mmCIF file with all atom_site columns, C-alpha atoms in Angstrom:
data_model
loop_
_atom_site.group_PDB
_atom_site.id
_atom_site.type_symbol
_atom_site.label_atom_id
_atom_site.label_alt_id
_atom_site.label_comp_id
_atom_site.label_asym_id
_atom_site.label_entity_id
_atom_site.label_seq_id
_atom_site.pdbx_PDB_ins_code
_atom_site.Cartn_x
_atom_site.Cartn_y
_atom_site.Cartn_z
_atom_site.occupancy
_atom_site.B_iso_or_equiv
_atom_site.pdbx_formal_charge
_atom_site.auth_seq_id
_atom_site.auth_comp_id
_atom_site.auth_asym_id
_atom_site.auth_atom_id
_atom_site.pdbx_PDB_model_num
ATOM 1   C CA . MET P 1 1   ? -25.464 -14.477 -19.741 1.00 74.00 ? 148 MET P CA 1
ATOM 2   C CA . LEU P 1 2   ? -24.119 -12.002 -17.187 1.00 84.00 ? 149 LEU P CA 1
ATOM 3   C CA . THR P 1 3   ? -25.122 -8.360  -17.523 1.00 89.00 ? 150 THR P CA 1
ATOM 4   C CA . PRO P 1 4   ? -22.407 -5.660  -17.550 1.00 88.00 ? 151 PRO P CA 1
ATOM 5   C CA . ARG P 1 5   ? -23.633 -4.500  -14.147 1.00 89.00 ? 152 ARG P CA 1
ATOM 6   C CA . ALA P 1 6   ? -23.307 -8.013  -12.710 1.00 90.00 ? 153 ALA P CA 1
ATOM 7   C CA . ARG P 1 7   ? -19.779 -8.324  -14.099 1.00 90.00 ? 154 ARG P CA 1
ATOM 8   C CA . ASP P 1 8   ? -18.819 -4.979  -12.555 1.00 90.00 ? 155 ASP P CA 1
ATOM 9   C CA . GLU P 1 9   ? -20.183 -6.067  -9.187  1.00 90.00 ? 156 GLU P CA 1
ATOM 10  C CA . ILE P 1 10  ? -18.149 -9.287  -9.324  1.00 92.00 ? 157 ILE P CA 1
ATOM 11  C CA . VAL P 1 11  ? -14.975 -7.369  -10.231 1.00 91.00 ? 158 VAL P CA 1
ATOM 12  C CA . ASN P 1 12  ? -15.592 -4.897  -7.395  1.00 88.00 ? 159 ASN P CA 1
ATOM 13  C CA . HIS P 1 13  ? -16.011 -7.741  -4.913  1.00 88.00 ? 160 HIS P CA 1
ATOM 14  C CA . MET P 1 14  ? -12.903 -9.561  -6.151  1.00 90.00 ? 161 MET P CA 1
ATOM 15  C CA . SER P 1 15  ? -10.779 -6.409  -6.047  1.00 87.00 ? 162 SER P CA 1
ATOM 16  C CA . SER P 1 16  ? -11.957 -5.558  -2.529  1.00 83.00 ? 163 SER P CA 1
ATOM 17  C CA . GLN P 1 17  ? -10.850 -8.999  -1.343  1.00 83.00 ? 164 GLN P CA 1
ATOM 18  C CA . ILE P 1 18  ? -7.481  -8.781  -3.118  1.00 85.00 ? 165 ILE P CA 1
ATOM 19  C CA . MET P 1 19  ? -6.934  -5.324  -1.584  1.00 79.00 ? 166 MET P CA 1
ATOM 20  C CA . LEU P 1 20  ? -6.894  -6.932  1.851   1.00 71.00 ? 167 LEU P CA 1
ATOM 21  C CA . PHE P 1 21  ? -3.493  -8.333  0.882   1.00 75.00 ? 168 PHE P CA 1
ATOM 22  C CA . THR P 1 22  ? -2.018  -6.117  -1.824  1.00 78.00 ? 169 THR P CA 1
ATOM 23  C CA . MET P 1 23  ? -2.616  -3.202  -4.169  1.00 79.00 ? 170 MET P CA 1
ATOM 24  C CA . TYR P 1 24  ? -0.110  -4.695  -6.621  1.00 81.00 ? 171 TYR P CA 1
ATOM 25  C CA . PRO P 1 25  ? -1.356  -8.210  -7.473  1.00 85.00 ? 172 PRO P CA 1
ATOM 26  C CA . SER P 1 26  ? 1.000   -10.098 -9.766  1.00 86.00 ? 173 SER P CA 1
ATOM 27  C CA . THR P 1 27  ? -0.014  -11.720 -13.058 1.00 88.00 ? 174 THR P CA 1
ATOM 28  C CA . ALA P 1 28  ? 0.205   -15.144 -11.403 1.00 88.00 ? 175 ALA P CA 1
ATOM 29  C CA . GLN P 1 29  ? -2.041  -14.037 -8.539  1.00 89.00 ? 176 GLN P CA 1
ATOM 30  C CA . LEU P 1 30  ? -4.649  -12.625 -10.912 1.00 92.00 ? 177 LEU P CA 1
ATOM 31  C CA . ASN P 1 31  ? -4.531  -15.824 -12.979 1.00 91.00 ? 178 ASN P CA 1
ATOM 32  C CA . ILE P 1 32  ? -5.231  -17.909 -9.870  1.00 92.00 ? 179 ILE P CA 1
ATOM 33  C CA . CYS P 1 33  ? -8.119  -15.683 -8.741  1.00 92.00 ? 180 CYS P CA 1
ATOM 34  C CA . CYS P 1 34  ? -9.778  -15.609 -12.152 1.00 93.00 ? 181 CYS P CA 1
ATOM 35  C CA . ASP P 1 35  ? -9.235  -19.315 -12.769 1.00 93.00 ? 182 ASP P CA 1
ATOM 36  C CA . ARG P 1 36  ? -10.970 -20.138 -9.481  1.00 92.00 ? 183 ARG P CA 1
ATOM 37  C CA . LEU P 1 37  ? -13.802 -17.777 -10.325 1.00 93.00 ? 184 LEU P CA 1
ATOM 38  C CA . VAL P 1 38  ? -14.705 -19.583 -13.548 1.00 93.00 ? 185 VAL P CA 1
ATOM 39  C CA . LYS P 1 39  ? -14.144 -23.032 -12.031 1.00 93.00 ? 186 LYS P CA 1
ATOM 40  C CA . PHE P 1 40  ? -16.536 -22.439 -9.131  1.00 92.00 ? 187 PHE P CA 1
ATOM 41  C CA . HIS P 1 41  ? -18.935 -20.336 -11.222 1.00 91.00 ? 188 HIS P CA 1
ATOM 42  C CA . PRO P 1 42  ? -19.091 -21.787 -14.773 1.00 91.00 ? 189 PRO P CA 1
ATOM 43  C CA . ALA P 1 43  ? -21.550 -19.085 -15.849 1.00 91.00 ? 190 ALA P CA 1
ATOM 44  C CA . CYS P 1 44  ? -18.661 -16.607 -15.594 1.00 92.00 ? 191 CYS P CA 1
ATOM 45  C CA . ARG P 1 45  ? -16.418 -18.524 -18.025 1.00 92.00 ? 192 ARG P CA 1
ATOM 46  C CA . ASP P 1 46  ? -15.440 -16.777 -21.268 1.00 91.00 ? 193 ASP P CA 1
ATOM 47  C CA . SER P 1 47  ? -16.321 -18.620 -24.463 1.00 88.00 ? 194 SER P CA 1
ATOM 48  C CA . ILE P 1 48  ? -12.795 -18.240 -25.867 1.00 87.00 ? 195 ILE P CA 1
ATOM 49  C CA . GLY P 1 49  ? -9.193  -18.277 -24.691 1.00 87.00 ? 196 GLY P CA 1
ATOM 50  C CA . SER P 1 50  ? -8.326  -19.359 -21.157 1.00 87.00 ? 197 SER P CA 1
ATOM 51  C CA . GLY P 1 51  ? -11.887 -18.826 -20.053 1.00 91.00 ? 198 GLY P CA 1
ATOM 52  C CA . TYR P 1 52  ? -11.030 -15.909 -17.789 1.00 93.00 ? 199 TYR P CA 1
ATOM 53  C CA . ASP P 1 53  ? -9.071  -13.434 -19.925 1.00 93.00 ? 200 ASP P CA 1
ATOM 54  C CA . SER P 1 54  ? -11.804 -10.790 -19.803 1.00 93.00 ? 201 SER P CA 1
ATOM 55  C CA . TRP P 1 55  ? -11.981 -11.005 -15.984 1.00 94.00 ? 202 TRP P CA 1
ATOM 56  C CA . LYS P 1 56  ? -8.243  -10.665 -15.668 1.00 93.00 ? 203 LYS P CA 1
ATOM 57  C CA . GLN P 1 57  ? -8.213  -7.593  -17.926 1.00 93.00 ? 204 GLN P CA 1
ATOM 58  C CA . LYS P 1 58  ? -10.991 -5.993  -15.883 1.00 93.00 ? 205 LYS P CA 1
ATOM 59  C CA . LEU P 1 59  ? -9.044  -6.559  -12.655 1.00 93.00 ? 206 LEU P CA 1
ATOM 60  C CA . VAL P 1 60  ? -5.867  -5.123  -14.179 1.00 92.00 ? 207 VAL P CA 1
ATOM 61  C CA . SER P 1 61  ? -7.779  -1.982  -15.196 1.00 91.00 ? 208 SER P CA 1
ATOM 62  C CA . LYS P 1 62  ? -9.513  -1.836  -11.815 1.00 89.00 ? 209 LYS P CA 1
ATOM 63  C CA . PHE P 1 63  ? -6.251  -1.850  -9.863  1.00 87.00 ? 210 PHE P CA 1
ATOM 64  C CA . LYS P 1 64  ? -4.673  0.731   -12.164 1.00 85.00 ? 211 LYS P CA 1
ATOM 65  C CA . ASN P 1 65  ? -7.583  3.027   -11.336 1.00 83.00 ? 212 ASN P CA 1
ATOM 66  C CA . LEU P 1 66  ? -7.399  2.242   -7.623  1.00 80.00 ? 213 LEU P CA 1
ATOM 67  C CA . ARG P 1 67  ? -3.676  3.046   -7.525  1.00 75.00 ? 214 ARG P CA 1
ATOM 68  C CA . ARG P 1 68  ? -4.036  6.257   -9.517  1.00 72.00 ? 215 ARG P CA 1
ATOM 69  C CA . PRO P 1 69  ? -3.493  9.287   -7.255  1.00 59.00 ? 216 PRO P CA 1
ATOM 70  C CA . SER P 1 70  ? -6.283  11.796  -6.869  1.00 49.00 ? 217 SER P CA 1
ATOM 71  C CA . THR P 1 71  ? -6.376  14.964  -8.967  1.00 47.00 ? 218 THR P CA 1
ATOM 72  C CA . SER P 1 72  ? -5.195  16.985  -5.989  1.00 44.00 ? 219 SER P CA 1
ATOM 73  C CA . SER P 1 73  ? -2.199  14.664  -5.579  1.00 44.00 ? 220 SER P CA 1
ATOM 74  C CA . ARG P 1 74  ? -1.210  14.991  -9.216  1.00 44.00 ? 221 ARG P CA 1
ATOM 75  C CA . VAL P 1 75  ? -1.523  18.775  -9.030  1.00 43.00 ? 222 VAL P CA 1
ATOM 76  C CA . GLY P 1 76  ? 0.589   18.722  -5.890  1.00 45.00 ? 223 GLY P CA 1
ATOM 77  C CA . VAL P 1 77  ? 3.464   17.098  -7.776  1.00 42.00 ? 224 VAL P CA 1
ATOM 78  C CA . CYS P 1 78  ? 3.660   20.170  -9.989  1.00 45.00 ? 225 CYS P CA 1
ATOM 79  C CA . GLN P 1 79  ? 3.641   22.669  -7.127  1.00 44.00 ? 226 GLN P CA 1
ATOM 80  C CA . SER P 1 80  ? 6.653   24.170  -5.414  1.00 41.00 ? 227 SER P CA 1
ATOM 81  C CA . GLU P 1 81  ? 8.509   22.139  -2.780  1.00 41.00 ? 228 GLU P CA 1
ATOM 82  C CA . LYS P 1 82  ? 7.131   24.410  -0.089  1.00 40.00 ? 229 LYS P CA 1
ATOM 83  C CA . GLU P 1 83  ? 3.553   23.780  -1.132  1.00 42.00 ? 230 GLU P CA 1
ATOM 84  C CA . LYS P 1 84  ? 4.107   20.041  -1.666  1.00 42.00 ? 231 LYS P CA 1
ATOM 85  C CA . ASN P 1 85  ? 5.440   19.611  1.852   1.00 43.00 ? 232 ASN P CA 1
ATOM 86  C CA . LYS P 1 86  ? 2.789   21.772  3.477   1.00 47.00 ? 233 LYS P CA 1
ATOM 87  C CA . THR P 1 87  ? 0.610   19.420  5.515   1.00 56.00 ? 234 THR P CA 1
ATOM 88  C CA . GLU P 1 88  ? -1.533  19.981  8.554   1.00 77.00 ? 235 GLU P CA 1
ATOM 89  C CA . MET P 1 89  ? -0.411  18.411  11.824  1.00 86.00 ? 236 MET P CA 1
ATOM 90  C CA . LEU P 1 90  ? -2.984  17.021  14.228  1.00 88.00 ? 237 LEU P CA 1
ATOM 91  C CA . HIS P 1 91  ? -3.303  18.067  17.857  1.00 90.00 ? 238 HIS P CA 1
ATOM 92  C CA . SER P 1 92  ? -1.452  15.591  20.074  1.00 90.00 ? 239 SER P CA 1
ATOM 93  C CA . ASP P 1 93  ? -4.647  14.153  21.577  1.00 90.00 ? 240 ASP P CA 1
ATOM 94  C CA . GLU P 1 94  ? -6.222  13.634  18.165  1.00 90.00 ? 241 GLU P CA 1
ATOM 95  C CA . TYR P 1 95  ? -2.972  12.151  16.840  1.00 93.00 ? 242 TYR P CA 1
ATOM 96  C CA . GLU P 1 96  ? -2.861  9.591   19.657  1.00 93.00 ? 243 GLU P CA 1
ATOM 97  C CA . ARG P 1 97  ? -6.521  8.672   19.084  1.00 91.00 ? 244 ARG P CA 1
ATOM 98  C CA . HIS P 1 98  ? -5.783  7.996   15.427  1.00 93.00 ? 245 HIS P CA 1
ATOM 99  C CA . ILE P 1 99  ? -2.760  5.845   16.319  1.00 94.00 ? 246 ILE P CA 1
ATOM 100 C CA . LYS P 1 100 ? -4.870  3.873   18.819  1.00 93.00 ? 247 LYS P CA 1
ATOM 101 C CA . GLU P 1 101 ? -7.554  3.316   16.179  1.00 92.00 ? 248 GLU P CA 1
ATOM 102 C CA . LEU P 1 102 ? -4.916  2.303   13.612  1.00 92.00 ? 249 LEU P CA 1
ATOM 103 C CA . LYS P 1 103 ? -3.516  -0.336  15.968  1.00 94.00 ? 250 LYS P CA 1
ATOM 104 C CA . ARG P 1 104 ? -7.013  -1.558  16.843  1.00 92.00 ? 251 ARG P CA 1
ATOM 105 C CA . GLN P 1 105 ? -7.956  -2.046  13.213  1.00 91.00 ? 252 GLN P CA 1
ATOM 106 C CA . TYR P 1 106 ? -4.669  -3.678  12.275  1.00 92.00 ? 253 TYR P CA 1
ATOM 107 C CA . SER P 1 107 ? -4.935  -6.168  15.151  1.00 91.00 ? 254 SER P CA 1
ATOM 108 C CA . GLY P 1 108 ? -8.198  -7.499  13.694  1.00 88.00 ? 255 GLY P CA 1
ATOM 109 C CA . LYS P 1 109 ? -9.530  -8.215  10.216  1.00 84.00 ? 256 LYS P CA 1
ATOM 110 C CA . TRP P 1 110 ? -8.241  -5.018  8.660   1.00 86.00 ? 257 TRP P CA 1
ATOM 111 C CA . VAL P 1 111 ? -9.270  -3.267  5.456   1.00 85.00 ? 258 VAL P CA 1
ATOM 112 C CA . LEU P 1 112 ? -6.466  -1.708  3.426   1.00 86.00 ? 259 LEU P CA 1
ATOM 113 C CA . SER P 1 113 ? -8.360  1.426   2.406   1.00 85.00 ? 260 SER P CA 1
ATOM 114 C CA . SER P 1 114 ? -9.119  2.206   6.059   1.00 86.00 ? 261 SER P CA 1
ATOM 115 C CA . LEU P 1 115 ? -5.483  1.712   7.102   1.00 90.00 ? 262 LEU P CA 1
ATOM 116 C CA . LEU P 1 116 ? -4.259  3.962   4.290   1.00 88.00 ? 263 LEU P CA 1
ATOM 117 C CA . SER P 1 117 ? -6.753  6.648   5.303   1.00 88.00 ? 264 SER P CA 1
ATOM 118 C CA . LEU P 1 118 ? -5.475  6.649   8.891   1.00 89.00 ? 265 LEU P CA 1
ATOM 119 C CA . MET P 1 119 ? -1.846  6.615   7.730   1.00 91.00 ? 266 MET P CA 1
ATOM 120 C CA . ASN P 1 120 ? -2.481  9.592   5.456   1.00 88.00 ? 267 ASN P CA 1
ATOM 121 C CA . VAL P 1 121 ? -4.229  11.563  8.213   1.00 89.00 ? 268 VAL P CA 1
ATOM 122 C CA . THR P 1 122 ? -1.302  11.026  10.603  1.00 92.00 ? 269 THR P CA 1
ATOM 123 C CA . GLU P 1 123 ? 1.394   11.571  7.956   1.00 91.00 ? 270 GLU P CA 1
ATOM 124 C CA . ALA P 1 124 ? 2.447   15.099  8.988   1.00 91.00 ? 271 ALA P CA 1
ATOM 125 C CA . ASN P 1 125 ? 2.875   14.134  12.645  1.00 93.00 ? 272 ASN P CA 1
ATOM 126 C CA . ARG P 1 126 ? 4.709   10.947  11.718  1.00 92.00 ? 273 ARG P CA 1
ATOM 127 C CA . ARG P 1 127 ? 7.133   12.739  9.400   1.00 90.00 ? 274 ARG P CA 1
ATOM 128 C CA . HIS P 1 128 ? 7.827   15.411  12.041  1.00 91.00 ? 275 HIS P CA 1
ATOM 129 C CA . TRP P 1 129 ? 8.457   12.779  14.723  1.00 93.00 ? 276 TRP P CA 1
ATOM 130 C CA . ILE P 1 130 ? 10.830  10.776  12.539  1.00 89.00 ? 277 ILE P CA 1
ATOM 131 C CA . GLU P 1 131 ? 12.736  13.811  11.278  1.00 88.00 ? 278 GLU P CA 1
ATOM 132 C CA . ILE P 1 132 ? 13.168  15.365  14.733  1.00 90.00 ? 279 ILE P CA 1
ATOM 133 C CA . GLU P 1 133 ? 13.727  12.335  16.958  1.00 90.00 ? 280 GLU P CA 1
ATOM 134 C CA . ILE P 1 134 ? 15.121  9.854   14.392  1.00 89.00 ? 281 ILE P CA 1
ATOM 135 C CA . PRO P 1 135 ? 13.591  6.881   16.252  1.00 89.00 ? 282 PRO P CA 1
ATOM 136 C CA . PRO P 1 136 ? 14.819  3.292   15.671  1.00 88.00 ? 283 PRO P CA 1
ATOM 137 C CA . VAL P 1 137 ? 12.897  1.081   13.261  1.00 86.00 ? 284 VAL P CA 1
ATOM 138 C CA . THR P 1 138 ? 11.444  -0.897  16.171  1.00 87.00 ? 285 THR P CA 1
ATOM 139 C CA . ALA P 1 139 ? 9.881   2.263   17.624  1.00 90.00 ? 286 ALA P CA 1
ATOM 140 C CA . VAL P 1 140 ? 8.360   3.243   14.270  1.00 91.00 ? 287 VAL P CA 1
ATOM 141 C CA . LEU P 1 141 ? 6.885   -0.231  13.762  1.00 91.00 ? 288 LEU P CA 1
ATOM 142 C CA . GLU P 1 142 ? 5.619   -0.318  17.322  1.00 92.00 ? 289 GLU P CA 1
ATOM 143 C CA . LYS P 1 143 ? 3.662   2.873   16.733  1.00 94.00 ? 290 LYS P CA 1
ATOM 144 C CA . PHE P 1 144 ? 2.703   2.062   13.123  1.00 94.00 ? 291 PHE P CA 1
ATOM 145 C CA . PRO P 1 145 ? 2.769   -1.758  12.857  1.00 92.00 ? 292 PRO P CA 1
ATOM 146 C CA . CYS P 1 146 ? 0.918   -1.796  9.537   1.00 92.00 ? 293 CYS P CA 1
ATOM 147 C CA . LEU P 1 147 ? 4.053   -0.422  7.832   1.00 90.00 ? 294 LEU P CA 1
ATOM 148 C CA . VAL P 1 148 ? 5.214   -4.033  7.457   1.00 87.00 ? 295 VAL P CA 1
ATOM 149 C CA . GLU P 1 149 ? 2.456   -4.490  4.855   1.00 86.00 ? 296 GLU P CA 1
ATOM 150 C CA . PRO P 1 150 ? 3.812   -3.958  1.292   1.00 80.00 ? 297 PRO P CA 1
ATOM 151 C CA . SER P 1 151 ? 0.838   -1.885  0.124   1.00 81.00 ? 298 SER P CA 1
ATOM 152 C CA . VAL P 1 152 ? 1.071   0.427   3.137   1.00 86.00 ? 299 VAL P CA 1
ATOM 153 C CA . MET P 1 153 ? 4.809   0.814   2.600   1.00 83.00 ? 300 MET P CA 1
ATOM 154 C CA . VAL P 1 154 ? 4.275   1.660   -1.082  1.00 79.00 ? 301 VAL P CA 1
ATOM 155 C CA . ASN P 1 155 ? 1.742   4.306   -0.061  1.00 82.00 ? 302 ASN P CA 1
ATOM 156 C CA . GLU P 1 156 ? 4.280   5.761   2.387   1.00 85.00 ? 303 GLU P CA 1
ATOM 157 C CA . PHE P 1 157 ? 6.958   5.701   -0.317  1.00 80.00 ? 304 PHE P CA 1
ATOM 158 C CA . GLN P 1 158 ? 4.658   7.603   -2.679  1.00 77.00 ? 305 GLN P CA 1
ATOM 159 C CA . HIS P 1 159 ? 3.915   10.303  -0.125  1.00 79.00 ? 306 HIS P CA 1
ATOM 160 C CA . ILE P 1 160 ? 7.557   10.770  0.856   1.00 78.00 ? 307 ILE P CA 1
ATOM 161 C CA . THR P 1 161 ? 9.060   10.792  -2.642  1.00 73.00 ? 308 THR P CA 1
ATOM 162 C CA . LYS P 1 162 ? 6.065   12.197  -4.569  1.00 70.00 ? 309 LYS P CA 1
ATOM 163 C CA . VAL P 1 163 ? 6.680   9.400   -7.093  1.00 64.00 ? 310 VAL P CA 1
ATOM 164 C CA . TYR P 1 164 ? 3.289   8.089   -8.217  1.00 57.00 ? 311 TYR P CA 1
ATOM 165 C CA . HIS P 1 165 ? 4.081   6.488   -11.579 1.00 52.00 ? 312 HIS P CA 1
ATOM 166 C CA . GLU P 1 166 ? 3.441   2.771   -11.142 1.00 53.00 ? 313 GLU P CA 1
ATOM 167 C CA . ASP P 1 167 ? 6.256   1.745   -13.519 1.00 52.00 ? 314 ASP P CA 1
ATOM 168 C CA . VAL P 1 168 ? 8.787   3.466   -11.237 1.00 53.00 ? 315 VAL P CA 1
ATOM 169 C CA . LEU P 1 169 ? 7.281   1.778   -8.195  1.00 52.00 ? 316 LEU P CA 1
ATOM 170 C CA . GLU P 1 170 ? 7.328   -1.644  -9.873  1.00 53.00 ? 317 GLU P CA 1
ATOM 171 C CA . ARG P 1 171 ? 11.013  -1.199  -10.723 1.00 54.00 ? 318 ARG P CA 1
ATOM 172 C CA . TRP P 1 172 ? 11.685  -0.216  -7.096  1.00 53.00 ? 319 TRP P CA 1
ATOM 173 C CA . ILE P 1 173 ? 9.803   -3.258  -5.788  1.00 52.00 ? 320 ILE P CA 1
ATOM 174 C CA . GLY P 1 174 ? 11.830  -5.471  -8.132  1.00 53.00 ? 321 GLY P CA 1
ATOM 175 C CA . VAL P 1 175 ? 15.249  -4.270  -6.912  1.00 50.00 ? 322 VAL P CA 1
ATOM 176 C CA . GLN P 1 176 ? 14.530  -3.863  -3.197  1.00 55.00 ? 323 GLN P CA 1
ATOM 177 C CA . SER P 1 177 ? 16.031  -7.280  -2.361  1.00 57.00 ? 324 SER P CA 1
ATOM 178 C CA . LYS P 1 178 ? 19.262  -6.312  -4.144  1.00 57.00 ? 325 LYS P CA 1
ATOM 179 C CA . ILE P 1 179 ? 19.423  -3.050  -2.189  1.00 56.00 ? 326 ILE P CA 1
ATOM 180 C CA . LEU P 1 180 ? 19.017  -4.928  1.094   1.00 57.00 ? 327 LEU P CA 1
ATOM 181 C CA . ALA P 1 181 ? 21.702  -7.422  0.070   1.00 61.00 ? 328 ALA P CA 1
ATOM 182 C CA . TYR P 1 182 ? 24.094  -4.577  -0.722  1.00 57.00 ? 329 TYR P CA 1
ATOM 183 C CA . GLY P 1 183 ? 23.278  -2.880  2.587   1.00 57.00 ? 330 GLY P CA 1
ATOM 184 C CA . LYS P 1 184 ? 24.422  -5.951  4.494   1.00 60.00 ? 331 LYS P CA 1
ATOM 185 C CA . THR P 1 185 ? 27.877  -5.799  2.899   1.00 63.00 ? 332 THR P CA 1
ATOM 186 C CA . CYS P 1 186 ? 28.491  -2.082  2.335   1.00 60.00 ? 333 CYS P CA 1
ATOM 187 C CA . GLY P 1 187 ? 30.258  -1.561  5.685   1.00 62.00 ? 334 GLY P CA 1
ATOM 188 C CA . LYS P 1 188 ? 28.314  1.558   6.693   1.00 60.00 ? 335 LYS P CA 1
ATOM 189 C CA . THR P 1 189 ? 27.519  1.461   10.415  1.00 65.00 ? 336 THR P CA 1
ATOM 190 C CA . ASN P 1 190 ? 24.221  3.340   10.178  1.00 60.00 ? 337 ASN P CA 1
ATOM 191 C CA . VAL P 1 191 ? 22.972  1.070   7.382   1.00 58.00 ? 338 VAL P CA 1
ATOM 192 C CA . LYS P 1 192 ? 23.911  -2.069  9.313   1.00 62.00 ? 339 LYS P CA 1
ATOM 193 C CA . LYS P 1 193 ? 22.157  -0.677  12.394  1.00 66.00 ? 340 LYS P CA 1
ATOM 194 C CA . PHE P 1 194 ? 19.003  -0.025  10.373  1.00 63.00 ? 341 PHE P CA 1
ATOM 195 C CA . LEU P 1 195 ? 18.993  -3.536  8.872   1.00 61.00 ? 342 LEU P CA 1
ATOM 196 C CA . SER P 1 196 ? 19.656  -5.077  12.267  1.00 70.00 ? 343 SER P CA 1
ATOM 197 C CA . GLU P 1 197 ? 16.707  -3.202  13.788  1.00 67.00 ? 344 GLU P CA 1
ATOM 198 C CA . LEU P 1 198 ? 14.501  -4.144  10.844  1.00 62.00 ? 345 LEU P CA 1
ATOM 199 C CA . SER P 1 199 ? 15.412  -7.829  11.221  1.00 66.00 ? 346 SER P CA 1
ATOM 200 C CA . ALA P 1 200 ? 14.713  -7.719  14.951  1.00 66.00 ? 347 ALA P CA 1
ATOM 201 C CA . ALA P 1 201 ? 11.357  -6.073  14.356  1.00 59.00 ? 348 ALA P CA 1
ATOM 202 C CA . LYS P 1 202 ? 10.344  -8.770  11.868  1.00 56.00 ? 349 LYS P CA 1
ATOM 203 C CA . GLN P 1 203 ? 11.361  -11.557 14.252  1.00 62.00 ? 350 GLN P CA 1
ATOM 204 C CA . SER P 1 204 ? 9.306   -10.039 17.066  1.00 59.00 ? 351 SER P CA 1
ATOM 205 C CA . ASP P 1 205 ? 6.077   -10.107 14.990  1.00 54.00 ? 352 ASP P CA 1
#
């Protein structure tokens, strides 16, 4: 019989491994993970149901907590636009050191929480650079290659839009393919240019 502490430790380990790939695991993905857990470790099997329902529920709750913005972030949503957009820019040397470290980590066996921390620290400089210079997608991905990762992109989306409610994000994730399909046929030159650059960047990876 597993103790509550042992179960929590197992859930923490499983979630940390899943986080390497996504902060939004699907129901099917959680089913696979939990099914393998009880198959390889029979002592973890539930006595009723599928045998892993309690593990799945714990992981669902765990990821909801992990995705929940901090208190300061939630307070920030209620502040004025001026206060919400007030972020501290790094000195150029420090900014470049963070970018170098970000690339170094992403080129190896990266950890999502570490990437998100570096992306958040460099956010003000990144936003200023993009707004002033309007660089092509290839240049942005060259400097911040981890933006191709869905979880990193969702984090960026949250910080730009100040939308933290997971239901809104899940609806966005569900329609993104339709938006891209529309962009290819809408006839707008700037949209086509963006999609072309995005496609080229993906092919170069």
